[in-house]
Every structure is written in structure tokens, then in C-alpha cells.
XYZ file of C-alpha atoms in Angstrom:
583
model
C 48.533 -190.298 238.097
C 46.660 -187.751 240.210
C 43.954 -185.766 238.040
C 45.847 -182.660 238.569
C 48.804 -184.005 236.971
C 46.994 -185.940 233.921
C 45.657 -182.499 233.066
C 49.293 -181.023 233.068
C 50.379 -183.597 231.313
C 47.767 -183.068 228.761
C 48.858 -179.426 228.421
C 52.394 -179.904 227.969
C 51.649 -182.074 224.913
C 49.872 -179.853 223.610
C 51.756 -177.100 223.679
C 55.011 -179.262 222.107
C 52.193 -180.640 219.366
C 51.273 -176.853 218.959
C 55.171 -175.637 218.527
C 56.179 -178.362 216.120
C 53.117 -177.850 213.990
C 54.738 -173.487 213.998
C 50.930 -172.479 214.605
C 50.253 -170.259 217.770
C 46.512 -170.805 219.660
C 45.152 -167.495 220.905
C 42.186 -167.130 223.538
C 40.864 -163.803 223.350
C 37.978 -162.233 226.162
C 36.301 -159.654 223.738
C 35.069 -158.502 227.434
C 37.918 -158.013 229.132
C 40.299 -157.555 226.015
C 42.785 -160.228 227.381
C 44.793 -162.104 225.039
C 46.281 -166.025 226.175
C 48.542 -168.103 224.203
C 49.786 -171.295 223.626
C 52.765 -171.978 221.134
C 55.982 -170.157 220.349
C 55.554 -166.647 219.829
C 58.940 -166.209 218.477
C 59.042 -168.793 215.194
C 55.183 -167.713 214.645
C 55.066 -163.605 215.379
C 59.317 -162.900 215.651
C 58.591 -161.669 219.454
C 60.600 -162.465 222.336
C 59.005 -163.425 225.897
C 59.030 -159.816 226.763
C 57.118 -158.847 223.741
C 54.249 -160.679 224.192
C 50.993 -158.673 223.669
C 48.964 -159.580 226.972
C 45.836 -157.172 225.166
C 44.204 -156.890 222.161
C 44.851 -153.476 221.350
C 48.636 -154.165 222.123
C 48.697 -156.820 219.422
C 47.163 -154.529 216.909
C 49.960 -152.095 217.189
C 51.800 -153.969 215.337
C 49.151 -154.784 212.308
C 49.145 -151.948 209.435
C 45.998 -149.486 209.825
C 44.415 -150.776 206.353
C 45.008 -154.665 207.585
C 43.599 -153.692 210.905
C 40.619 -152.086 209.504
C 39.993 -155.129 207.063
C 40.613 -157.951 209.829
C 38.168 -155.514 212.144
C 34.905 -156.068 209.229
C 35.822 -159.673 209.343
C 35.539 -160.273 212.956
C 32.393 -158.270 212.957
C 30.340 -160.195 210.681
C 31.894 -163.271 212.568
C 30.045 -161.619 216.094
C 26.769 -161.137 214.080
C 26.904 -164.623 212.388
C 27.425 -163.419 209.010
C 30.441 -165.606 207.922
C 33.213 -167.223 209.445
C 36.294 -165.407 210.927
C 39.127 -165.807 208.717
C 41.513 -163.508 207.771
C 45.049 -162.827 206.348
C 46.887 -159.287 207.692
C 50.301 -158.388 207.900
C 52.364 -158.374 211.459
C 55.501 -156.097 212.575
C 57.763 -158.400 214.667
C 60.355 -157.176 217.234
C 63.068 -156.154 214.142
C 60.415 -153.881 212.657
C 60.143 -156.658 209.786
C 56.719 -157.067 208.393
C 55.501 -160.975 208.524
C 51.860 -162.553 206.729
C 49.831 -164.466 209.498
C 46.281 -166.605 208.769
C 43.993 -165.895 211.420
C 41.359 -168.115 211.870
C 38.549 -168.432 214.764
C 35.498 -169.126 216.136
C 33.171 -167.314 218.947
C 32.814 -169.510 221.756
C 30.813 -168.875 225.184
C 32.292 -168.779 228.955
C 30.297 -171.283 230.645
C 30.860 -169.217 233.751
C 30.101 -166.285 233.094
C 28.788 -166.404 229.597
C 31.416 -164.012 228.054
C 32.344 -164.259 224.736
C 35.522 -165.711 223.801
C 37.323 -165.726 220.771
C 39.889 -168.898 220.377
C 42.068 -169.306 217.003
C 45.009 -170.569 215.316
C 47.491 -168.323 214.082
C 49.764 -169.280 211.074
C 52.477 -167.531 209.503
C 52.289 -167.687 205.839
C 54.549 -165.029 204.766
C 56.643 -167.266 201.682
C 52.999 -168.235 200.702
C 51.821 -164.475 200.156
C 55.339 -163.291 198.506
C 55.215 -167.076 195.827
C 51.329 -166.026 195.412
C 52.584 -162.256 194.970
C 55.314 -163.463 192.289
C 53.076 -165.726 190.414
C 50.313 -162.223 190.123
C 53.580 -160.738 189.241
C 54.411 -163.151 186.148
C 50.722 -163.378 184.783
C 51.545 -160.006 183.658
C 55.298 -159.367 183.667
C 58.062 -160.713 182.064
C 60.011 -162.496 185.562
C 63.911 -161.650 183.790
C 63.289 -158.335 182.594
C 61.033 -156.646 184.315
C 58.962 -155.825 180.943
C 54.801 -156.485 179.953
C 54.815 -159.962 179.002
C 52.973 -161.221 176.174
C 49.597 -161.034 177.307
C 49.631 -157.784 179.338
C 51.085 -156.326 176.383
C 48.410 -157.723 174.299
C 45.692 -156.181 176.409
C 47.297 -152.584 176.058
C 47.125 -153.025 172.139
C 43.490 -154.256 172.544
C 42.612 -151.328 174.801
C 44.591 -148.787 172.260
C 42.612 -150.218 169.172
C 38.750 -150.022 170.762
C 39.857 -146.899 171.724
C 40.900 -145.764 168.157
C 37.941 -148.138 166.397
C 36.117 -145.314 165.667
C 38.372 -142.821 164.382
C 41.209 -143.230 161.486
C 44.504 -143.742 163.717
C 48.098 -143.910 162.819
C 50.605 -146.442 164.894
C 52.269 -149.864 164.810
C 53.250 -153.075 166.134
C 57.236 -153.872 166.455
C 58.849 -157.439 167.204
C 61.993 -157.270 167.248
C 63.784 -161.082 167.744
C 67.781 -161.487 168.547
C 69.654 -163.615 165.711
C 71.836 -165.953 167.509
C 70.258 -165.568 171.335
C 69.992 -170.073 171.367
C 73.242 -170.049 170.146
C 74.947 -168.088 172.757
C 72.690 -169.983 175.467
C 74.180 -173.141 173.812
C 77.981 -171.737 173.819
C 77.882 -170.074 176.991
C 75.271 -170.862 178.886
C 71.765 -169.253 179.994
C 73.709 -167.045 181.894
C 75.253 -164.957 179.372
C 72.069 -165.071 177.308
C 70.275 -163.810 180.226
C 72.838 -161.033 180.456
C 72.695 -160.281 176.804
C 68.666 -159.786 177.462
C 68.778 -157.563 180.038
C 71.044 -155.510 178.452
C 69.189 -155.138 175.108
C 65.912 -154.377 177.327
C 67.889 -151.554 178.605
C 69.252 -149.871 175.420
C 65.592 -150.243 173.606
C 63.965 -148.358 176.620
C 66.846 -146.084 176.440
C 65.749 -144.872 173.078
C 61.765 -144.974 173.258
C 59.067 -141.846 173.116
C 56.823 -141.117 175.526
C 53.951 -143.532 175.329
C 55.552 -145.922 173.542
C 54.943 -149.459 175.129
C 57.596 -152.268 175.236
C 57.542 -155.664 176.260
C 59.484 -159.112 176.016
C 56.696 -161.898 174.501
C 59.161 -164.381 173.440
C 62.750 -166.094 175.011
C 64.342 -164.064 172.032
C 61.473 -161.450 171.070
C 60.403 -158.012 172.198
C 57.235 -156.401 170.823
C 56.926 -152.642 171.180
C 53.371 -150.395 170.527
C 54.146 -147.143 168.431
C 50.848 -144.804 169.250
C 50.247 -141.677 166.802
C 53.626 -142.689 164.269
C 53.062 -142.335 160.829
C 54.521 -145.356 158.201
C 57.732 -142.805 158.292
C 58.446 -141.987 161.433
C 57.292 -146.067 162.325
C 60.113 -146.878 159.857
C 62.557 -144.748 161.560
C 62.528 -145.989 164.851
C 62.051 -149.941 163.703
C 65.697 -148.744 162.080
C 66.752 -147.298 165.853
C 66.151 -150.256 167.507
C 67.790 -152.332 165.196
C 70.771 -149.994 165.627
C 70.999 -149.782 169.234
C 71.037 -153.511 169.428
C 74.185 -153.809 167.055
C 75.859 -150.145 168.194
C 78.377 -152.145 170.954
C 79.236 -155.682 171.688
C 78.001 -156.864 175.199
C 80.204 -157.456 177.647
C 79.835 -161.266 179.379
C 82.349 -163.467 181.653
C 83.729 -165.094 178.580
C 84.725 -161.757 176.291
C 82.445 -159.620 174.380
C 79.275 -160.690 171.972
C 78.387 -158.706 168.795
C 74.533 -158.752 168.475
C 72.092 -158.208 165.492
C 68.298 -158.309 165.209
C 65.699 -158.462 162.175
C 62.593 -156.587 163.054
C 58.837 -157.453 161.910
C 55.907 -154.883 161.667
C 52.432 -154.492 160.692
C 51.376 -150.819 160.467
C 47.899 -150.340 162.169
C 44.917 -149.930 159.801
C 41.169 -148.645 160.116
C 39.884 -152.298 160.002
C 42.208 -154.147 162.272
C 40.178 -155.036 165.237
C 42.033 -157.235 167.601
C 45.179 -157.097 169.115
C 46.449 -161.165 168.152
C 46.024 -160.087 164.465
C 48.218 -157.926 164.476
C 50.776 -159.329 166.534
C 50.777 -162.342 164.525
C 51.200 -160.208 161.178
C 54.108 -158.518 162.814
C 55.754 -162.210 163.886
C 54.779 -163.104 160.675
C 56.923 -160.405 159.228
C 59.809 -161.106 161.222
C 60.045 -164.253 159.905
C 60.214 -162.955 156.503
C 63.294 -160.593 157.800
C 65.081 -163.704 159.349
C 64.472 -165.473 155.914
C 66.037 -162.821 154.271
C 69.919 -163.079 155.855
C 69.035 -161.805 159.467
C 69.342 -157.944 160.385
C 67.113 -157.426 158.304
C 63.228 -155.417 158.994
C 59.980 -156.239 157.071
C 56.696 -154.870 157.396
C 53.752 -156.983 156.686
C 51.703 -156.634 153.420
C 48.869 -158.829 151.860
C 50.393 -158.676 148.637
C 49.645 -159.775 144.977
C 52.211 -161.711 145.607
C 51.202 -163.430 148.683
C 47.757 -163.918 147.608
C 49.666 -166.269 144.746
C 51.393 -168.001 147.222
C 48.779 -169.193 148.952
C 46.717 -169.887 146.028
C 50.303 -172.203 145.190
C 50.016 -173.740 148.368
C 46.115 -174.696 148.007
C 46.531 -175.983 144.894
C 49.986 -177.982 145.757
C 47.945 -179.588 148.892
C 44.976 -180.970 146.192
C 48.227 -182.138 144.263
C 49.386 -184.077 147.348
C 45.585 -185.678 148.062
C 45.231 -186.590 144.724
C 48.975 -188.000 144.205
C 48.354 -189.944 147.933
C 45.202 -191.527 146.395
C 46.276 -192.389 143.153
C 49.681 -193.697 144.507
C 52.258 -191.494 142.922
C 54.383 -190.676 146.349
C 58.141 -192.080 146.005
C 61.273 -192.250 147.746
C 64.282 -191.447 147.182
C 67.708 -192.547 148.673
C 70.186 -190.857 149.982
C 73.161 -192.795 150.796
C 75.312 -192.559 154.158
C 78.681 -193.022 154.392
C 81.484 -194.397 157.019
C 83.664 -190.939 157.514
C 86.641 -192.507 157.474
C 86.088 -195.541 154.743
C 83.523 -193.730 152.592
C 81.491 -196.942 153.011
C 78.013 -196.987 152.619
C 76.351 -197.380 156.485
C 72.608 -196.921 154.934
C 70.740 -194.890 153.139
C 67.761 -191.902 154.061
C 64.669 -192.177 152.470
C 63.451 -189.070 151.153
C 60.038 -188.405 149.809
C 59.180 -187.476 146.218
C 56.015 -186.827 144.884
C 54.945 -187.324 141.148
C 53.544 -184.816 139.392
C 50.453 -185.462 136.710
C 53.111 -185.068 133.778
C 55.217 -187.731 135.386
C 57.967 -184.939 137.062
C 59.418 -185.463 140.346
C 58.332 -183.442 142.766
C 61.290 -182.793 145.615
C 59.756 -182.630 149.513
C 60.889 -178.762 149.756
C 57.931 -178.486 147.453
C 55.078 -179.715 149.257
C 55.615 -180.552 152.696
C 54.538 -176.927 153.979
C 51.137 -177.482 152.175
C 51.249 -180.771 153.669
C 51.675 -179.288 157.394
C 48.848 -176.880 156.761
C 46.477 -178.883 155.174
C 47.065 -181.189 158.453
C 48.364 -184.939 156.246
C 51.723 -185.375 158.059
C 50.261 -188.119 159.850
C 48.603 -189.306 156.832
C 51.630 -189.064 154.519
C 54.508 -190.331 157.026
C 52.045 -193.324 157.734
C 52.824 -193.605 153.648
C 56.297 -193.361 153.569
C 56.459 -195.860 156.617
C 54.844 -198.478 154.478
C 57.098 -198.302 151.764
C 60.370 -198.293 153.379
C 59.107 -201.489 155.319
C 58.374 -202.884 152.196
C 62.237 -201.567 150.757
C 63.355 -203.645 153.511
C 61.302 -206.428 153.373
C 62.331 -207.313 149.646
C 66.497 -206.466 150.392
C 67.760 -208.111 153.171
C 71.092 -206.497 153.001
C 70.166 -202.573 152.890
C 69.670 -200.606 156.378
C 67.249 -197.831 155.810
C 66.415 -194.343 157.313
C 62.735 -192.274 157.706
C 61.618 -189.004 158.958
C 59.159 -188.706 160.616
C 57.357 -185.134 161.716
C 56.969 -184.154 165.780
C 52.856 -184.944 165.008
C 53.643 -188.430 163.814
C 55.365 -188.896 167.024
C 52.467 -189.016 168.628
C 50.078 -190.867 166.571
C 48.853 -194.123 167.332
C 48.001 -195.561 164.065
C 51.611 -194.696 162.516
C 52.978 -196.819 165.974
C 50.460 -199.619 165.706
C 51.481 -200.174 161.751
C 54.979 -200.377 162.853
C 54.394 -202.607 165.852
C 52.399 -204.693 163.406
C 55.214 -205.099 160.698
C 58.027 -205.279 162.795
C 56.585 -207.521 165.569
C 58.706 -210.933 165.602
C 60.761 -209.831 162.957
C 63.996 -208.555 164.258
C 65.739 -209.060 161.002
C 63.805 -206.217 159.389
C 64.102 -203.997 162.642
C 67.185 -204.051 162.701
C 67.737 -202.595 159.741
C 65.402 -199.657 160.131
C 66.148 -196.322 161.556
C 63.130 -193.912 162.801
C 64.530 -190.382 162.673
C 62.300 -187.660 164.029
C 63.809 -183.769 164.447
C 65.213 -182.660 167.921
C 62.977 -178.966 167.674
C 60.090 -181.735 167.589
C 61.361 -184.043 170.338
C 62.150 -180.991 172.431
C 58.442 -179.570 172.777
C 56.815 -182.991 174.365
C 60.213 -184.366 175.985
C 58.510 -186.835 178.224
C 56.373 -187.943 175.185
C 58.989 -188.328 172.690
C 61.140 -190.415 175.010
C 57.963 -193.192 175.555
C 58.072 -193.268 171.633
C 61.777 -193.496 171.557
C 61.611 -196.217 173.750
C 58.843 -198.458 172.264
C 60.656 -198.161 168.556
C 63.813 -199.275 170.543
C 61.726 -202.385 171.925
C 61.243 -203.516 168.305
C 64.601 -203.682 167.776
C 64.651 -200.423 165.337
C 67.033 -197.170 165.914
C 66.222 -194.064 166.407
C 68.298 -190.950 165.564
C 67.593 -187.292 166.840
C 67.794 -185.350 163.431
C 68.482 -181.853 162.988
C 70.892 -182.174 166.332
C 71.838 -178.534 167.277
C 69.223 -176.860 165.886
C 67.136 -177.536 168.984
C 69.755 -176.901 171.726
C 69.482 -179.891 173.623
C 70.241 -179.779 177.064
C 72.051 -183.188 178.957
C 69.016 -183.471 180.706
C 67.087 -183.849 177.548
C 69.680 -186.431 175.454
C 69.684 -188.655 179.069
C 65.993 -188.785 178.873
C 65.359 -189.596 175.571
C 68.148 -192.557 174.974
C 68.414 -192.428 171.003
C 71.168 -194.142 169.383
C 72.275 -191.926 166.857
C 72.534 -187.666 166.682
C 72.271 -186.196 163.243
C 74.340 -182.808 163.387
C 71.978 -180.064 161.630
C 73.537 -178.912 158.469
C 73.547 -175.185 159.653
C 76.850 -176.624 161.717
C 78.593 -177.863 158.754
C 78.398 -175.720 155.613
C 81.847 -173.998 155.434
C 83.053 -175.949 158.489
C 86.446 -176.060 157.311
C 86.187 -172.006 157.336
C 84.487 -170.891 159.705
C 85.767 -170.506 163.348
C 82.414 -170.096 164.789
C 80.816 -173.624 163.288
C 83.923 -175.455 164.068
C 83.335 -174.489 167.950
C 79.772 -175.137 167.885
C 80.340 -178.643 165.849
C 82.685 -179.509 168.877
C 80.380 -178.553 171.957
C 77.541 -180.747 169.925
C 80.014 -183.546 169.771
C 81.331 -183.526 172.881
C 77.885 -183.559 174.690
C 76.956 -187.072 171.793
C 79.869 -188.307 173.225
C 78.888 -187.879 176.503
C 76.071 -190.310 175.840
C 78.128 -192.373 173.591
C 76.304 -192.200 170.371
C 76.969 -192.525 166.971
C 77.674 -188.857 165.661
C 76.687 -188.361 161.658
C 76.786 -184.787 159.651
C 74.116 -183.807 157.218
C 75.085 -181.400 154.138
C 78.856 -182.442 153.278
C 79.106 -180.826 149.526
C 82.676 -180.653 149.394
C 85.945 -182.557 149.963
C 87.330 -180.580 152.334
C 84.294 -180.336 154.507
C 84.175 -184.113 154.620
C 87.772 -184.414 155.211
C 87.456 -181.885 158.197
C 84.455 -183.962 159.587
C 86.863 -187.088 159.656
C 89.670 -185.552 161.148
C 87.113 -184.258 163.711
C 85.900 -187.818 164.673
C 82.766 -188.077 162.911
C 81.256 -191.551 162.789
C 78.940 -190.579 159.395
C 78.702 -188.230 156.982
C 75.837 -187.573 154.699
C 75.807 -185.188 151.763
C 76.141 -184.379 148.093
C 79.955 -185.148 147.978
C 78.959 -188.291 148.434
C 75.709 -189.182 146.693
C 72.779 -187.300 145.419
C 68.782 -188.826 146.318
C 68.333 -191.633 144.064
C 64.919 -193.017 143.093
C 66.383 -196.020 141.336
C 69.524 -197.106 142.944
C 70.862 -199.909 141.981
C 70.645 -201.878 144.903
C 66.589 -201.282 144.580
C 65.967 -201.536 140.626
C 68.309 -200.826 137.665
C 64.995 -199.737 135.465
C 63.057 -197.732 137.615
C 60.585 -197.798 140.518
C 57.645 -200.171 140.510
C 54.477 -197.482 140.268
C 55.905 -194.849 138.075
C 55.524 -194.512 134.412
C 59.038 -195.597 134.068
C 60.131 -192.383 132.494
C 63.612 -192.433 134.455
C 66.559 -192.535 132.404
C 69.103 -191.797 134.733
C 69.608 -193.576 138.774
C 70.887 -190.079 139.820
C 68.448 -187.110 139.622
C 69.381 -183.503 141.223
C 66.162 -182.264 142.550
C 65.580 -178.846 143.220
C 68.673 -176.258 144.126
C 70.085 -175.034 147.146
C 67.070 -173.923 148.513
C 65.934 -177.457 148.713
C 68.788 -179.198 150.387
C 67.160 -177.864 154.099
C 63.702 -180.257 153.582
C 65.194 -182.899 151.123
């Protein structure tokens, strides 16, 4: 091959290396203002053959007078060896459409005739700029709505208070959360619950003041600043914006939704001083109005009354530390029955706690002081000890423990069980680990390496709580547990109420999917349990069918080995209603 033709050669392969890579390789003459290229000009700049910008200046036409200017400072430093030339600017192609290119060069020398010449690689980068532009976007703005998120809303409270720090000011903090927004994304899908946000956004802005700033800073929750309000006229619109939420049903594919919302506030004070104080007091407060029936609003207020509770709640954690050293934790037994035989399948171990005058203390009691004083781990490592013991000494009972999200995650509780349970698949086998699907939900991929390692043993494991959580099919495929415990919110009234009896059949239909066992927590009546079987419920657990026992009689006719025994009776009711949600 002739020289001549090695060297076109070479060209033509780079040029196709150049058009496949979608760059585009300038040579500029800053003396003569010529412009060369190499690479497609229409995939990089949108420009057909006849569009090609042979100069400089014709080039620039098309870049906007601020991006010219910009790219202009750049270049110069680049001549006076101040930096490097490299730029971003926008570009007008031949539809008048505006593009992104990446300009990068160097200043080279004409060996000829020593003129400077300016070679670079353009790149168009356009989807780069508009993600980069979105993600800026979303740091401070809520992507659905359109609203301050959470944190640019934060800021403006921030700013408003050290603006007001000096001087007494008047104003408040508003979160207002939707009552049933996970169970309409569960029934109908994200869609509708998407729909049913944007349309609430619009009928709170709808009825704001001038100055008044709103923003979404939760999937369900919208926080709004009230500048220069007094408590009253605070109090009046928290009651608007509950209103306006309720005032019509929303419209969605499926028929029409009727909405409420419970509303949380702090009022703003002389001493508050940063913005996350007070928009934790106000969540705070919200989830005082949820606890109090939903549609509800409550305004924050360190109270006699709080004070005492958490004086209760320091002194009930002590209790727990001292009872944990000095061995008075229990369990009691639940039992769990076939839904169609009423046999017993196994019982849930439930923990009690011992009080210094020998009364039984029911979980509902002290767990919360438990979570705060941070002894989950410590106490479920506990409970794990005695149920493998319980299981140890009866070879024919099959027993149940719950275990928090924390525990989940804890090495030593695994290790204990690994250590127990190693080589011993005839106590495995008989042990179910259940830990809460709100828990499993907020570490997926972690949960499902637990899941799987209890599963190794030989040992079940049963999502608890199943509903409450909205799991996805993604999320049940991923975490392969054997058994789904439908949450007890699903079942009270179930044989009257329309709305459970739909929401009990999407839950079982996506088990069944998956082909697991299917059990209902919180039967208290006949005909709920009778409903349940006709439904196709594998197990049913509840009061109907057996209260917690701490001496059953499969365990010990005269009471539990550790206790004073004081118990007279194998069937003790502890605590009310308010304790069957943490028994």
C-alpha cells in the first residue's frame, strides 16, 4: 500500500472510530478563524451538510449570548495558560432546538507557520445536564407535586425563626398526614394515590394566605408555615385544611375516594430556636391526632401530664433492667389454631415481665421504654433463650417468637441461635422466628439474608403484622418466608365490614401467590373466625380461641419455674383492649 493511501486509510478509520464514539473533532485557526471537522455533525450538533459552520463566528450564532460570553473567559485563560479549556454551553441546531455540548481543547502550534491552533472534542451531553438539572431540582422540591420538600421547607422555617429570634413573634408549624393514603396505594395502586396527592396539594394551596409556605415532607404528609397567626386564627385554618381535604371525594379510574386527615401543630414560641424542633413537635402531635380516631388535630404541649409520662416511662425502663437482671421476664403462650379443625398448630410466645410484688406485667406495658432505652436486642436475645429452652424440654410443642426489626440485624441474637440450633433439626423444626413486615420492609435486602440463614437451620419464619406494611410482590419474592401473619387491623369486624373483607382478600391473594401458609391475628368472636374459615384461612389466632397462658398445661400444671409461684389460675387476661396490639 502506497503511503498516500495508508494515510487515507488511516483517516477513514478515524473518522468511523470518531462517529461511533457520537463525539465531533474540531480544528480551529484562531488566525484565520477557520473551523475543520471530523465526525457527524448531525447526531453531535442536529446540522445537516449544508449547515455546517465553516467559521468561528458562524458557529457562535448559534450559542446563547451568556454561554458565549462564559465559553469566551474560558478560552482566554486557556491562550494565557491560566487553566485548561473546558467548557459546557448550550447549541441551537437546525430545528431551533437548544442541545448541551462539552467542549474540550488544547492550544497547539502550526509547525509551518507557527499559528495557533485550537483542536477539541465536542460531546453532546444534553440528557446529562437535564438528569443533573432534575436531581438540583429534587434536593429541594418535592418530584410529584411540585411543592418544597422537606428540607427546603426546613430552611425557610430556619430563616423565618433567626429572623424573628429577637423579637416576640406569633406563627406556626402545620403537618397535616392523609388517613388511609397506604391503603389506597395497596387497593388501587400508586397511581390513584398519586392522583389523590396531587389533588389534595391543589385544594390546600387553593385556600392559603399570602406568605403562607406549604410543602409535602412525607409520602402521606404536608407541612405548612403560618407567619404572623395568632393561636386563633392558627386554629382556624389547621380546621380549613382539614375541611378542604374531606369537602369532596376524589375522583380516580376505579370510582370516587372519600378522604380525611388529622393535623399536628406546635405554635411558635420566643425560645424555639431551630427549625427540626419544631417540626418534630408538630409530627409529634399528629401522631397524637391519629391516636385519637383519625380526623382529628392536636397541637403540641409539654404538659403536666406528659412530663408524668415520661417520668412512667423512665422509671418502667429501670423496672425492665432490674427485672432482666434478677430474672423475672416470662412468657406467655398464646395458642394457634387449624381454621377449619380448631386444632392447636403452635403456640406464640409472648413476653411478660414480673413486677417486684409478683404482678404480671403484659408487653403493651414496657416495650416502648424498652425501644427507647435501646434493650430490644438485649431483651429478644432473652426471650430467644427461653423459648429454646421451652422446646428443648417438650418435644411435641412447635413454638413462635417476635423478634423487633433491630434484632434482625444483630449478630449476637443470630450466633446464639446458630449455636443452639446447629445439628439439631428436631428443635428447629419446631421453632418459628417471626419478625414484623414495617421492620422487614425498611432493610429489604437485609432482612431477606436473615430470613434465609434462620431457614438454613431448619426454623420458619413468618412475616408478622402482614398488611400493615404494604408489601409489594417484589418484596414477598425476595424475602421467601414461609408463613404471613395478617395484621389484626384487617380482621376486627371482618364479618361487617365491606372495606376489611376486600383488603383481607387482596392480602390473601398476593400469600397465595407465593404459596404460603396464611394465619389471622385478633379473632375475638365466632363469627369472625367462622368468616376467616370460609375465606380459606390456614390459621387463626385470637381470644376466641385462647387467652396468653403462663402455665399451660402442656408446660407446667403449677406454675413457671422462676416465679414465686403465686399463679392460681393457667389462664390470666392481661391488660384490656388497648393491649391486644403489642401482646
Amino acid at each position: 500500500m502506497r503511503p498516500e493511501e495508508q494515510s487515507a486509510s488511516q483517516w477513514q478509520d478515524w473518522h468511523r472510530a470518531v462517529e461511533t464514539a457520537g463525539d465531533l473533532v474540531y480544528r480551529f485557526d484562531l488566525s484565520k478563524g477557520t473551523l475543520e471537522w471530523l465526525g457527524s455533525l448531525e447526531s453531535c450538533l442536529g446540522l445537516t451538510q449544508d449547515e455546517v459552520p465553516e467559521t468561528l463566528s458562524a458557529f457562535l450564532e448559534r450559542v446563547p449570548q451568556e454561554d458565549r460570553m462564559r465559553r469566551q473567559m474560558i478560552l482566554d485563560d486557556h491562550l494565557l495558560g491560566q487553566g485548561a479549556y473546558d467548557c459546557e454551553y448550550r447549541f441551537q441546531d437546525g430545528q431551533g432546538d437548544y442541545h448541551w455540548l462539552h467542549d474540550r481543547g488544547a492550544l497547539q502550534q502550526d509547525g509551518a507557520g507557527g499559528h495557533g491552533i485550537l483542536c477539541g472534542v465536542i460531546r453532546r451531553v444534553t440528557e446529562r445536564k437535564h438528569q443533573e438539572a432534575r436531581l438540583e431540582r429534587l434536593a429541594c422540591q418535592d418530584d410529584l407535586t411540585a411543592l418544597p420538600n422537606r428540607l427546603s421547607l426546613s430552611e425557610v422555617l430556619q430563616e423565618l425563626l433567626d429572623t424573628q429570634a429577637d423579637q416576640s413573634h406569633e406563627g406556626a408549624f402545620l403537618v397535616l398526614g392523609l388517613d388511609s393514603l397506604a391503603r389506597i396505594n395497596s387497593v388501587y395502586g400508586y397511581e390513584a394515590g398519586d392522583a389523590v396527592l396531587i389533588e389534595v396539594t391543589r385544594r390546600i394551596q387553593k385556600s392559603l394566605r399570602p406568605g403562607d409556605s406549604l410543602g409535602r415532607i412525607g409520602g402521606d404528609r404536608f407541612g405548612l408555615i403560618l407567619r404572623a397567626s395568632p393561636e386563633e386564627q392558627v386554629r382556624r385554618v389547621a380546621q380549613a385544611m382539614r375541611d378542604c381535604v374531606r369537602e369532596a371525594p376524589v375522583s380516580i379510574v376505579e370510582g370516587e375516594l372519600h378522604l380525611s386527615a388529622s393535623i399536628g401543630g406546635v405554635l411558635f414560641a420566643e425560645d424555639e430556636g431551630h427549625a427540626l424542633d419544631l417540626m418534630a413537635k408538630a409530627e409529634s402531635a399528629l401522631f397524637d391526632a391519629k391516636k385519637s380516631g383519625r380526623d382529628c388535630i392536636s397541637f403540641y404541649a409539654v404538659s403536666e401530664e406528659h412530663r408524668q409520662r415520661v417520668r412512667a416511662c423512665m422509671e418502667t425502663g429501670n423496672a425492665v433492667k432490674n427485672a432482666l437482671t434478677d430474672g423475672r421476664l416470662c412468657l406467655a403462650y398464646q395458642p394457634v389454631v387449624d381454621a377449619r379443625t380448631h386444632a392447636v398448630r403452635f403456640h406464640e410466645c409472648l413476653a411478660r415481665l414480673q413486677d417486684a410484688e409478683g404482678n404480671l406485667i403484659p408487653a403493651a406495658k414496657f416495650i416502648p421504654a424498652v425501644e427507647q432505652l435501646g434493650l430490644m436486642r438485649l431483651l429478644d436475645l432473652h426471650v430467644l433463650n427461653l423459648v429454646l429452652s421451652d422446646l428443648e424440654r417438650h418435644p411435641s410443642i412447635t413454638l413462635a417468637l417476635n423478634i423487633s426489626g433491630l434484632t434482625a440485624g444483630d449478630h449476637d441474637w443470630l450466633r446464639t441461635l446458630v449455636r443452639r440450633l446447629k445439628s439439631r433439626p428436631q428443635v428447629a423444626r419446631r421453632l418459628i422466628v417471626e419478625i414484623t413486615e414495617t421492620a422487614a420492609l425498611l432493610d429489604v435486602d437485609e432482612t431477606a439474608c436473615f430470613v434465609a440463614q434462620v431457614r438454613e437451620l431448619g426454623s420458619r419464619v413468618a412475616l408478622d403484622d402482614f398488611g400493615a406494611g404494604f408489601s409489594t410482590f417484589n418484596h414477598l419474592k425476595a424475602l421467601t418466608v414461609d408463613l404471613v401473619k395478617i395484621d389484626r387491623s384487617f380482621i376486627r369486624d371482618i364479618s361487617r365490614s365491606p372495606e376489611n373483607q376486600l383488603f383481607l382478600r387482596n392480602l390473601l391473594s398476593l400469600a397465595r401467590a407465593f404459596k404460603l401458609e396464611t394465619l389471622a391475628e385478633g379473632a375475638e368472636r365466632g363469627e369472625e373466625a367462622a368468616y376467616l374459615a370460609r375465606e380459606g384461612l390456614d390459621m387463626i389466632q385470637g381470644y376466641y380461641f385462647g387467652m396468653p397462658e403462663v402455665a399451660p398445661n402442656w408446660r407446667n400444671q403449677s406454675g413457671v419455674p422462676g416465679l414465686d409461684g403465686g399463679h392460681r389460675s393457667s389462664s390470666i387476661l392481661l391488660g384490656g383492649q388497648k393491649d391486644l396490639q403489642l401482646i
